[in-house]
Structures are given as structure tokens and as C-alpha cells.
CSV table of C-alpha atoms in Angstrom, one decimal:
chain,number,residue,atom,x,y,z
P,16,UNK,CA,268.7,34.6,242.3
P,17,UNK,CA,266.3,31.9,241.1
P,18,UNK,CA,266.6,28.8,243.6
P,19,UNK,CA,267.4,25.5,242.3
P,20,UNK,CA,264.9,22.7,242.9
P,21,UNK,CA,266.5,19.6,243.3
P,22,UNK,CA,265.2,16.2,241.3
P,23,UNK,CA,265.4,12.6,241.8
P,24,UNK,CA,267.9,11.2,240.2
P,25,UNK,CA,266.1,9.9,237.5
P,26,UNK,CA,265.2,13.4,236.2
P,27,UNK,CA,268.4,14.9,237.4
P,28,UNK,CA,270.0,15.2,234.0
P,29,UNK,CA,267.4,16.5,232.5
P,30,UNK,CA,266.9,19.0,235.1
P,31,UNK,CA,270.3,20.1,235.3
P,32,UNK,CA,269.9,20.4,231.1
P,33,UNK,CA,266.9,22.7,231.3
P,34,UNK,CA,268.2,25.3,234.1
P,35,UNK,CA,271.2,26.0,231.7
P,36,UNK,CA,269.1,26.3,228.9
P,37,UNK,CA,265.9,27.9,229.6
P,38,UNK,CA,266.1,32.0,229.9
P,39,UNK,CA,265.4,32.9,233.6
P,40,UNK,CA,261.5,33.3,233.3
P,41,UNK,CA,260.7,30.0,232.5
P,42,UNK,CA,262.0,29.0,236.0
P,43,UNK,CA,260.3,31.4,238.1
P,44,UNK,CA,256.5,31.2,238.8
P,45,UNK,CA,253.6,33.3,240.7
P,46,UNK,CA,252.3,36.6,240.7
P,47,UNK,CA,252.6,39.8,242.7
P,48,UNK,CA,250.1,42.4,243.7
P,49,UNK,CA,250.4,46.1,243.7
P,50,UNK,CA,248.7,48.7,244.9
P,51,UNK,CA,250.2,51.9,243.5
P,52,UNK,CA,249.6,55.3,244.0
P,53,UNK,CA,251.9,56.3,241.2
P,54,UNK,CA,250.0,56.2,237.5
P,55,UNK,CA,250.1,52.9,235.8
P,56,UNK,CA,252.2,54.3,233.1
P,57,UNK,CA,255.2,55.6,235.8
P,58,UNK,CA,255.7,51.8,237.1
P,59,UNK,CA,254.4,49.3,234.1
P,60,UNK,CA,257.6,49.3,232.2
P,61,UNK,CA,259.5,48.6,235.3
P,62,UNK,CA,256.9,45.6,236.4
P,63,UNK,CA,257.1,44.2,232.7
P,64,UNK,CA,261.3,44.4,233.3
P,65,UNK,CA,260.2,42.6,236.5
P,66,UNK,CA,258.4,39.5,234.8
P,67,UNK,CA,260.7,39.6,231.9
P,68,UNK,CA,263.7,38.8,233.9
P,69,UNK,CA,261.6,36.4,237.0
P,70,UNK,CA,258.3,35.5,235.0
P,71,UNK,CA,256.5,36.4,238.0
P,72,UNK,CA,253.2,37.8,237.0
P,73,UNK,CA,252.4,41.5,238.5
P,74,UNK,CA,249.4,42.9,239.0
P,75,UNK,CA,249.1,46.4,239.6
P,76,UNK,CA,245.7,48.5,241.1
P,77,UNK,CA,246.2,52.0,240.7
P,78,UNK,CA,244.6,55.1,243.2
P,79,UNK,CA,245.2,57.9,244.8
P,80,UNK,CA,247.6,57.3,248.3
P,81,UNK,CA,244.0,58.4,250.8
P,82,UNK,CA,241.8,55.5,248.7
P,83,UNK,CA,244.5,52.6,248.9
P,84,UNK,CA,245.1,53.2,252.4
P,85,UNK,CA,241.4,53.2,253.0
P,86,UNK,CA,241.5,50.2,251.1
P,87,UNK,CA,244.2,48.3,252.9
P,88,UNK,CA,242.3,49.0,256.6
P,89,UNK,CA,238.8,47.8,254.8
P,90,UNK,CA,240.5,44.5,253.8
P,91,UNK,CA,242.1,43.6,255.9
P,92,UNK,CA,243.0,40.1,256.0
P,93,UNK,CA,241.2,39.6,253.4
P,94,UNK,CA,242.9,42.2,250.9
P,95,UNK,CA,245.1,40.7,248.0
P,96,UNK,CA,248.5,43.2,248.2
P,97,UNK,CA,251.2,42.0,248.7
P,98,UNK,CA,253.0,45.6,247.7
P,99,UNK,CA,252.1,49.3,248.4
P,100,UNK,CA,253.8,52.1,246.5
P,101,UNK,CA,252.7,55.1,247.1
P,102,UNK,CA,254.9,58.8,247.4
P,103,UNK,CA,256.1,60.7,250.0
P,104,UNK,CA,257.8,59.6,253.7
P,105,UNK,CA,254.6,61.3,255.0
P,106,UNK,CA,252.4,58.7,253.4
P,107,UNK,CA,254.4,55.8,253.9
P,108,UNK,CA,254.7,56.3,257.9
P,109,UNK,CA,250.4,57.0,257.8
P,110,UNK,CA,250.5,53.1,256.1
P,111,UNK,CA,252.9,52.0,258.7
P,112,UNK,CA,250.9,53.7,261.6
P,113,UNK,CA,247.4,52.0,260.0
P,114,UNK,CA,249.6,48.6,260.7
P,115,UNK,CA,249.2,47.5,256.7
P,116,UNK,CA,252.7,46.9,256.5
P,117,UNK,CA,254.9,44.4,258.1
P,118,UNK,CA,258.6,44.8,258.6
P,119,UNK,CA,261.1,42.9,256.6
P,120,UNK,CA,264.6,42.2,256.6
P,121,UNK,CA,266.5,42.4,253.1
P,122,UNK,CA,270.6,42.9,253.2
P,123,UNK,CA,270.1,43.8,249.4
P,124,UNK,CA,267.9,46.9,250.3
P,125,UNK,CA,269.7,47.6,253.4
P,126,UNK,CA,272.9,47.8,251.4
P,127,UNK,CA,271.2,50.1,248.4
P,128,UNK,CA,269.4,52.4,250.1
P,129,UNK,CA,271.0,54.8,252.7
P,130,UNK,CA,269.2,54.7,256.2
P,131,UNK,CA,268.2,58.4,255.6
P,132,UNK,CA,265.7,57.1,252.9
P,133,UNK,CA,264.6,54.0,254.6
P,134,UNK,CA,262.1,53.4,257.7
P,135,UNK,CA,264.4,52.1,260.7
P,136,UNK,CA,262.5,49.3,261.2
P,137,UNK,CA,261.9,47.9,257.8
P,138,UNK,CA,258.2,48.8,257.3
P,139,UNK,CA,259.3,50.5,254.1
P,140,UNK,CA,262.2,51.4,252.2
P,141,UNK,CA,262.3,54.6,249.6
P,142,UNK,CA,262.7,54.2,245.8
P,143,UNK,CA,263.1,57.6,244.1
P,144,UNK,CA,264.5,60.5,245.7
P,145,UNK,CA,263.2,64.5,244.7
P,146,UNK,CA,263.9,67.6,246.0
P,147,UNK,CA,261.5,70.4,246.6
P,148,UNK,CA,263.7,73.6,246.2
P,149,UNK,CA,262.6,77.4,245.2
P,150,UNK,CA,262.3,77.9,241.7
P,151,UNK,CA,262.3,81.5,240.5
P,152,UNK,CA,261.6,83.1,236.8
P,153,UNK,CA,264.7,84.0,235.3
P,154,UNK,CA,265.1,87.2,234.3
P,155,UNK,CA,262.7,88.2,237.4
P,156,UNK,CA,264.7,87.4,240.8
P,157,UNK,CA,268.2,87.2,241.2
P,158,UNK,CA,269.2,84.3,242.2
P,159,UNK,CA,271.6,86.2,244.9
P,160,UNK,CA,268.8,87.5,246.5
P,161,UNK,CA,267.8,84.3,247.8
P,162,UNK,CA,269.2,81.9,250.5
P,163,UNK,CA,266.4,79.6,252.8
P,164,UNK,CA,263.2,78.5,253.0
P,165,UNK,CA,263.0,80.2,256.4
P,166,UNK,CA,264.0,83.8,254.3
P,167,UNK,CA,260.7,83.3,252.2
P,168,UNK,CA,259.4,84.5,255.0
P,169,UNK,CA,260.8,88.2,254.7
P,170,UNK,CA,258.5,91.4,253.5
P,171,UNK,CA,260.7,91.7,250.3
P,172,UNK,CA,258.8,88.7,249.1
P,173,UNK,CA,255.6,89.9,249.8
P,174,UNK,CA,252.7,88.6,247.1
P,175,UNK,CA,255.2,86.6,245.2
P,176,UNK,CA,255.2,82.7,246.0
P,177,UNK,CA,253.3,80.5,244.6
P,178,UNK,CA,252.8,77.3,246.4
P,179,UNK,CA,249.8,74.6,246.7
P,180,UNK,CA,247.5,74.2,250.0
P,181,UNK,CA,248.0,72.8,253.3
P,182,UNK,CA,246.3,69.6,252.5
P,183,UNK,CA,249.4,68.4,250.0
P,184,UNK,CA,251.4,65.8,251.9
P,185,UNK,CA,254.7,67.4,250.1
P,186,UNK,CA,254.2,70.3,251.8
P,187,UNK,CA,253.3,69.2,255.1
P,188,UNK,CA,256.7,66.8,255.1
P,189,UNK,CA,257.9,70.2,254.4
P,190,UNK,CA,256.8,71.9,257.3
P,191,UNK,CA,257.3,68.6,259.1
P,192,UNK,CA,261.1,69.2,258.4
P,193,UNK,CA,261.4,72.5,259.5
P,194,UNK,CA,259.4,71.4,263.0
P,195,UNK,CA,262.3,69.3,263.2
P,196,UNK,CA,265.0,71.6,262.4
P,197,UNK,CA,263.4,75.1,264.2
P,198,UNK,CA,261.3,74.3,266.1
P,199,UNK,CA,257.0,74.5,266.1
P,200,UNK,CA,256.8,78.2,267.5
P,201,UNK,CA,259.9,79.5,264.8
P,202,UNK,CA,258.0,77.1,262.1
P,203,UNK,CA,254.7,78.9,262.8
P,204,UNK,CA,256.1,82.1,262.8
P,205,UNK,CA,257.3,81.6,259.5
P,206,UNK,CA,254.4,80.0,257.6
P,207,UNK,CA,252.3,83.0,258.9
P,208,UNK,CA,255.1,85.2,256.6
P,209,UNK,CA,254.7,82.5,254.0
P,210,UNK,CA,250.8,82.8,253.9
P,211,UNK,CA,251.7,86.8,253.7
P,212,UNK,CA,253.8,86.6,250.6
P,213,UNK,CA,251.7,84.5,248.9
P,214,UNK,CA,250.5,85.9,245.5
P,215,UNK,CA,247.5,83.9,245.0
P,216,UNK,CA,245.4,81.6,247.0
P,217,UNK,CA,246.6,78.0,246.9
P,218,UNK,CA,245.2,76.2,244.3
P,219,UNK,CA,246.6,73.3,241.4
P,220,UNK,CA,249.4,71.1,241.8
P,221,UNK,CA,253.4,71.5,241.2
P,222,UNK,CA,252.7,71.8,237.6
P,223,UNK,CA,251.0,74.6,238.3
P,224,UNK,CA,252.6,76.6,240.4
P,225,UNK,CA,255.6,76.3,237.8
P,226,UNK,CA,253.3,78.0,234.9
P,227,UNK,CA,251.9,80.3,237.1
P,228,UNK,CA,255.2,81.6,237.5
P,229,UNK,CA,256.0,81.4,234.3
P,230,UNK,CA,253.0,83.1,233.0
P,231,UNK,CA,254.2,86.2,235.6
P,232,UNK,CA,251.2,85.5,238.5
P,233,UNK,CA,254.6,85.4,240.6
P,234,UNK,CA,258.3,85.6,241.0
P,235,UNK,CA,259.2,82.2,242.8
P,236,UNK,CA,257.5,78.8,243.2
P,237,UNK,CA,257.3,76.1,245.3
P,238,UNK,CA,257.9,73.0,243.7
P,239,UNK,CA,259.2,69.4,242.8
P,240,UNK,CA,262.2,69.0,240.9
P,241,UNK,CA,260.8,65.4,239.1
P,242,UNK,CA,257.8,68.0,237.6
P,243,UNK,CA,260.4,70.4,236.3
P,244,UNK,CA,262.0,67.7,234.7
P,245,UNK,CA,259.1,66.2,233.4
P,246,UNK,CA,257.9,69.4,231.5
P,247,UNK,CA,260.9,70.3,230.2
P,248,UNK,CA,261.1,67.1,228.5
P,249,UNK,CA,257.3,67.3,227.5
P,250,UNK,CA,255.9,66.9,223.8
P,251,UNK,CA,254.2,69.9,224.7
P,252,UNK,CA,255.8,73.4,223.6
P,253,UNK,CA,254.4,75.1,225.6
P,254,UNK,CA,255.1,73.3,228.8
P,255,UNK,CA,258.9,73.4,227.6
P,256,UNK,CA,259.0,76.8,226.9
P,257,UNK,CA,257.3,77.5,230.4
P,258,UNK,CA,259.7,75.4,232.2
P,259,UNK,CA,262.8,76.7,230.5
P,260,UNK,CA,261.6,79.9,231.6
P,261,UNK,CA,262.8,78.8,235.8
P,262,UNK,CA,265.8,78.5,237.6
P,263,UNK,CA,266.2,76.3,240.2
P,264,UNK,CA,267.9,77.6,243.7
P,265,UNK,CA,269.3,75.1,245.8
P,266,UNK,CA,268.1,76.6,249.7
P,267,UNK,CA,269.7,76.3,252.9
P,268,UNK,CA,273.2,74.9,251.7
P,269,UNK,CA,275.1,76.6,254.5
P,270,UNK,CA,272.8,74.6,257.0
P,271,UNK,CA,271.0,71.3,256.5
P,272,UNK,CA,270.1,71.4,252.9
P,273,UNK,CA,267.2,71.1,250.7
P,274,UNK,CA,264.2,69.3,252.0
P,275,UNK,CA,264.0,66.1,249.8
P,276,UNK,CA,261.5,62.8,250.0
P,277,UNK,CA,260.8,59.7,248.3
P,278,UNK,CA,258.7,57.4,247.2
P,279,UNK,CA,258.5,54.0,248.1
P,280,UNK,CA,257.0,50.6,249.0
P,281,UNK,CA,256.3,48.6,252.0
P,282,UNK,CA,254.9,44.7,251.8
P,283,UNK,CA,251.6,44.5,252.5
P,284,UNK,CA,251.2,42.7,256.5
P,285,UNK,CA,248.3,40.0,254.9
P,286,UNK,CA,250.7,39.9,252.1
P,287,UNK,CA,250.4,35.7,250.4
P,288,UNK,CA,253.1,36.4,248.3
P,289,UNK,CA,255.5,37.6,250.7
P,290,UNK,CA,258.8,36.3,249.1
P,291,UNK,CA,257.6,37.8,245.4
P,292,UNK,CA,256.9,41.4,247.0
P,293,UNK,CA,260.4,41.1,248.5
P,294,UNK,CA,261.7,40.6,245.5
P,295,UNK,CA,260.1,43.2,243.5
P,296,UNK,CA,261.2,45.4,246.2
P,297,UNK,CA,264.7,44.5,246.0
P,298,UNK,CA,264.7,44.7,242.0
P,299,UNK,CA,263.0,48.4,241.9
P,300,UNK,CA,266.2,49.5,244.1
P,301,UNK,CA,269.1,47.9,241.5
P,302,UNK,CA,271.0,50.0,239.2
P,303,UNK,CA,268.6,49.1,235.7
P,304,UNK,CA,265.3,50.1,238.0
P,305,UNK,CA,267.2,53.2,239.6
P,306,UNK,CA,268.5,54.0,236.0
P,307,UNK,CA,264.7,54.3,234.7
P,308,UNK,CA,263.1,56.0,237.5
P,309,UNK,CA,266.1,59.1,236.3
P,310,UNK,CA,265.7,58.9,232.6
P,311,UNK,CA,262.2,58.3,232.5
P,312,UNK,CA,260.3,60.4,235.6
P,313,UNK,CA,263.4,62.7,236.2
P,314,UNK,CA,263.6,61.5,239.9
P,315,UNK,CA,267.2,61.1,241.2
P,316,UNK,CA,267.9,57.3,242.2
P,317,UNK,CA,268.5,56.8,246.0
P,318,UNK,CA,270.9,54.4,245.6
P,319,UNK,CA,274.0,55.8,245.7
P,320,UNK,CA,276.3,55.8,242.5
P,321,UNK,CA,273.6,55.6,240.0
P,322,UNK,CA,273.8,58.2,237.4
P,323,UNK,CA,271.9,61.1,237.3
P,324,UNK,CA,269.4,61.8,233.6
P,325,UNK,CA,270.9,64.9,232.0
P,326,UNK,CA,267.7,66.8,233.0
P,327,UNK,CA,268.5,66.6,236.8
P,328,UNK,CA,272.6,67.3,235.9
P,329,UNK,CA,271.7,70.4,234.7
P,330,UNK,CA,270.0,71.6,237.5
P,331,UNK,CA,272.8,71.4,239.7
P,332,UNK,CA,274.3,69.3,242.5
P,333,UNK,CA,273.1,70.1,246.3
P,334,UNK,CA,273.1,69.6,249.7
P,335,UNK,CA,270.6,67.4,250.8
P,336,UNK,CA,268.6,67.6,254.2
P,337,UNK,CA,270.0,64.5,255.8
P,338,UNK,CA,267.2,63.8,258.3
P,339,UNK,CA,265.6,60.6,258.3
P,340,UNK,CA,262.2,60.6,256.2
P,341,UNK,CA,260.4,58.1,258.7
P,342,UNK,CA,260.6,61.4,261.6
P,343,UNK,CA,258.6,63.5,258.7
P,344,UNK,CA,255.3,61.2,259.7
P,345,UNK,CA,255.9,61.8,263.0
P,346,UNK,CA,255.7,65.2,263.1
P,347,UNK,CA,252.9,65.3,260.6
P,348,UNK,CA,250.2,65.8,262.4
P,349,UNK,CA,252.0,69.1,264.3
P,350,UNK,CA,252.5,70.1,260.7
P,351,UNK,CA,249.1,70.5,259.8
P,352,UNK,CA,248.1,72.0,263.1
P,353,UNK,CA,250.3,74.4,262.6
P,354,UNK,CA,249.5,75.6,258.8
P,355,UNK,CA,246.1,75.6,259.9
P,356,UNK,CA,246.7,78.3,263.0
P,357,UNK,CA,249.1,80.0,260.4
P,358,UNK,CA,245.9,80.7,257.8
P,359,UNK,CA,247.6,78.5,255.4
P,360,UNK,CA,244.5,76.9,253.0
């Protein structure tokens, strides 16, 4: 809501005139900065929404999550964020660690985002929701033949995964989850079978793994569903026709459910816009911002009730891990330990 500012009475009239008949940018002022780990072109359309509706200006610096961070801690005081986006729960606790965010208190956010998704203490709140589940080439691997994470794992599966290294935050919130639910001696025990299946040495991103599969180097693939999405909406043939080529199997829906994360935003603790980067905040989390983040990046809103882009529909409903993302950070750092003893690379 845009605050009234109250005149003398003199200029009260024409005051009360204007705030009926300006549009709602014309009575908002200020800026915003962002430091964004997510490509300019995933956010912009949003932030231009943003101004349209508040004219407050936004001003975004795009990097990769490792540089802004580094970037926040040279700063300092001195830095001008006011807003950090970046992706993954893993990422988001390593900013809230490094102290660059402060807490805040927002009933909107509280009340759109499900505690699951959100830091406890308000250092950060999540934005867009994926799931990494096993994908498998169709025609390849019965779907029937699989069942959990902790499964990939058996002999049966031996040189067929595809997955990227140790040193991808997705897949050490991954292990990170697994810690949590198993145990570190069971955890390790298993990513020493999952090192022993693999079919290749780790290399690309999600992306990859999903053509590599596709193009037979293996049978199943480790992956995000937003990339999925992505390609098999792509201009590019051949990334649809590669895409279409994978199923998606839901894991561990008798237990806890599919490991999911986020991404998200935290204000900035030297933050001189405080009040703007709230706001922004609270608008990326309502139903138009939630709505995009589906259609647009194929990543399922975390706000409950919003609806789903047919992309993600088709994929299927699940079972969600339901433990909170802000314990992934803490056991980050047992996580990579542990790939590393396990001869993961």
C-alpha cells in the first residue's frame, strides 16, 4: 500500500485530488538495489512489474552466488544492496552465516510462504520452489524399477547415473538432506554406491546431465525439474526433442518425499533502502510474481494456491520433503566432507 502524506490545509484539496487521480507510480519514489545471482533476464520482467506498479526504481547487479557473497563481506558497510537473490537454501544460510543479512519481520511473507521454505528467524524467505527428482530415458528404465534416492545406490544401477560434481550447492543440500534424514555413516555409505554407478565422471550442469541421458551416455539423471521445463519449452528442437525423451520419477513418496529447495532473497544488513527491499520482497511472493516465476522459469510457486504452468502439471503431483531448508546450511559443511571421503568429484 502506498502511504498517504498528509498536507496543510491549504494544499489539502489538491492533494486529496491528485492521489485519486494519479496511477500508483507517480506517488511512490526511490530505488532499490539488487544483487542477483539469477540471470538478468530471469528477474527483469518481474523488477519492471515492480516499478510499474510502485515507481520505485530497481537496480539489479548480476553474478554468480560465490562473487556476490564475496562481494557483500568486501563492502561492507559501504556496499549499496539493499536485496540479495541468489538460489538454493544452501546459499542463502552461507549469506546469513557471513552476517550480510539482517532479519526482518513481514506478516505478508510470513503469511505466503510456508515456514518450510523460510529461514526461522527472518534472514531470508524462499521465492520459487524446485524439485530435484530422478529422471530416467523412457523406453530405457522402467519406471517400476525405481523407488529412492537411497536405492541408487544398488549394483543394478551400476555405470548408469549421471549427475554433476560435489562442488554444486544442489547437490550438496542434497546430501545435506539425507544427513538429516539417515544419518552421516548411512549417507556415506550410500554416496560411495552413487560414485560406483556413475557412468561418467561428473562434469556440466543439469542441462547436461538431461542430454547426456538422452543422447544414451546413461539410463537415469540427476536433475532439476525448472531445467526440464525450461528445455522442453525451448526454441531449440533439439533440446525439445531431448527433453521429451525423460520421464520424471517422483522418489521416496512412501517416506519423506522428494528433496526440493528454493531460491530466494534476504535484505542486505547495510541495506539504505530497507523499507523498498521489504517491499520488493513482499511483491516477488504475491500471486502475479508467483504466477511468472511458473509460466516463465517453470519453477513451482511456494506460495500455496498458486497455479502450477502446464509444463510442471504434466510432470506429476508429489510428495515433498517437508524439512526446513535453513537445516540444509547447517549440515553443509558435513555434506561435503562426506562426498569428498566418498570419491565423489
Amino acid at each position: 500500500m502506498v502511504k498517504a502524506t498528509f498536507q496543510k490545509p491549504a494544499a489539502l484539496f489538491v492533494a486529496c485530488a491528485l492521489a485519486f487521480t494519479l496511477p500508483a507510480p507517480a506517488l511512490a519514489q526511490g530505488e532499490v538495489n539488487v544483487y542477483s545471482a539469477r540471470q538478468e533476464a530471469l528477474i527483469k520482467p518481474l523488477m519492471d512489474e515492480f516499478t510499474e506498479q510502485t515507481g520505485i526504481r530497481v537496480n539489479i547487479v548480476s553474478a554468480q552466488a560465490d562473487a556476490l557473497l564475496q562481494r557483500l563481506r568486501s563492502e561492507g558497510r559501504n556496499t549499496p544492496a539493499d536485496v540479495l537473490i541468489t538460489v538454493d537454501a544452501g546459499n542463502l544460510n552461507s549469506a546469513k552465516a557471513a552476517g550480510v543479512l539482517r532479519p526482518i519481520e513481514s506478516a505478508v511473507l510470513n503469511e505466503a510462504i510456508p515456514e518450510s521454505y523460510r529461514d526461522a528467524e527472518g534472514y531470508w524467505y524462499g521465492l520459487s520452489m524446485r524439485a530435484r527428482p530422478i529422471m530416467y530415458v523412457k523406453g530405457k528404465v522402467d519406471p517400476a524399477e525405481l523407488s529412492t534416492y537411497e536405492a541408487l545406490a544398488d549394483e543394478k544401477w551400476r555405470r548408469s547415473i549421471c549427475i554433476r560434481s560435489s562442488s554444486n550447492v544442489y547437490n550438496q543440500s542434497m546430501t545435506a538432506s539425507m544427513i538429516i534424514a539417515n544419518g552421516e555413516a548411512e549417507t556415506e555409505s550410500w554416496a560411495r554406491g552413487l560414485v560406483a554407478n556413475m557412468a561418467r565422471p561428473p562434469m556440466g550442469g543439469d542441462r547436461d546431465q538431461i542430454r547426456a541421458a538422452a543422447a544414451g551416455q546413461c539410463d537415469l539423471a540427476i536433475a532439476n525439474t525448472y531445467y526440464l521445463g525450461q528445455m522442453l519449452n525451448s526454441d531449440d528442437n533439439a533440446e525439445r526433442t531431448a527433453a521429451q525423451s525423460i520421464g520424471v520419477f517422483w522418489p521416496n513418496q512412501d517416506d519423506r518425499g522428494v528433496h526440493v529447495n528454493v531460491s530466494g532473497a534476504g535484505v542486505v544488513t547495510h541495506s539504505r533502502n530497507t523499507d523498498n527491499a521489504v517491499r520488493l520482497i513482499e511483491f516477488m511472493a504475491g500471486d502475479s510474481a508467483q504466477r511468472w516465476y511458473a509460466e516463465a522459469n517453470q519453477e513451482y510457486p511456494v506460495k500455496p494456491g498458486v497455479e502450477w504452468s502446464g509444463t510442471l502439471t504434466e510432470l506429476g503431483e508429489f510428495q515433498a520433503d517437508a524439512v526446513n531448508l535453513g537445516m540444509l546450511g547447517d549440515f553443509n559443511a558435513a555434506a561435503v566432507r562426506l562426498m569428498d571421503r566418498a570419491g565423489w568429484r
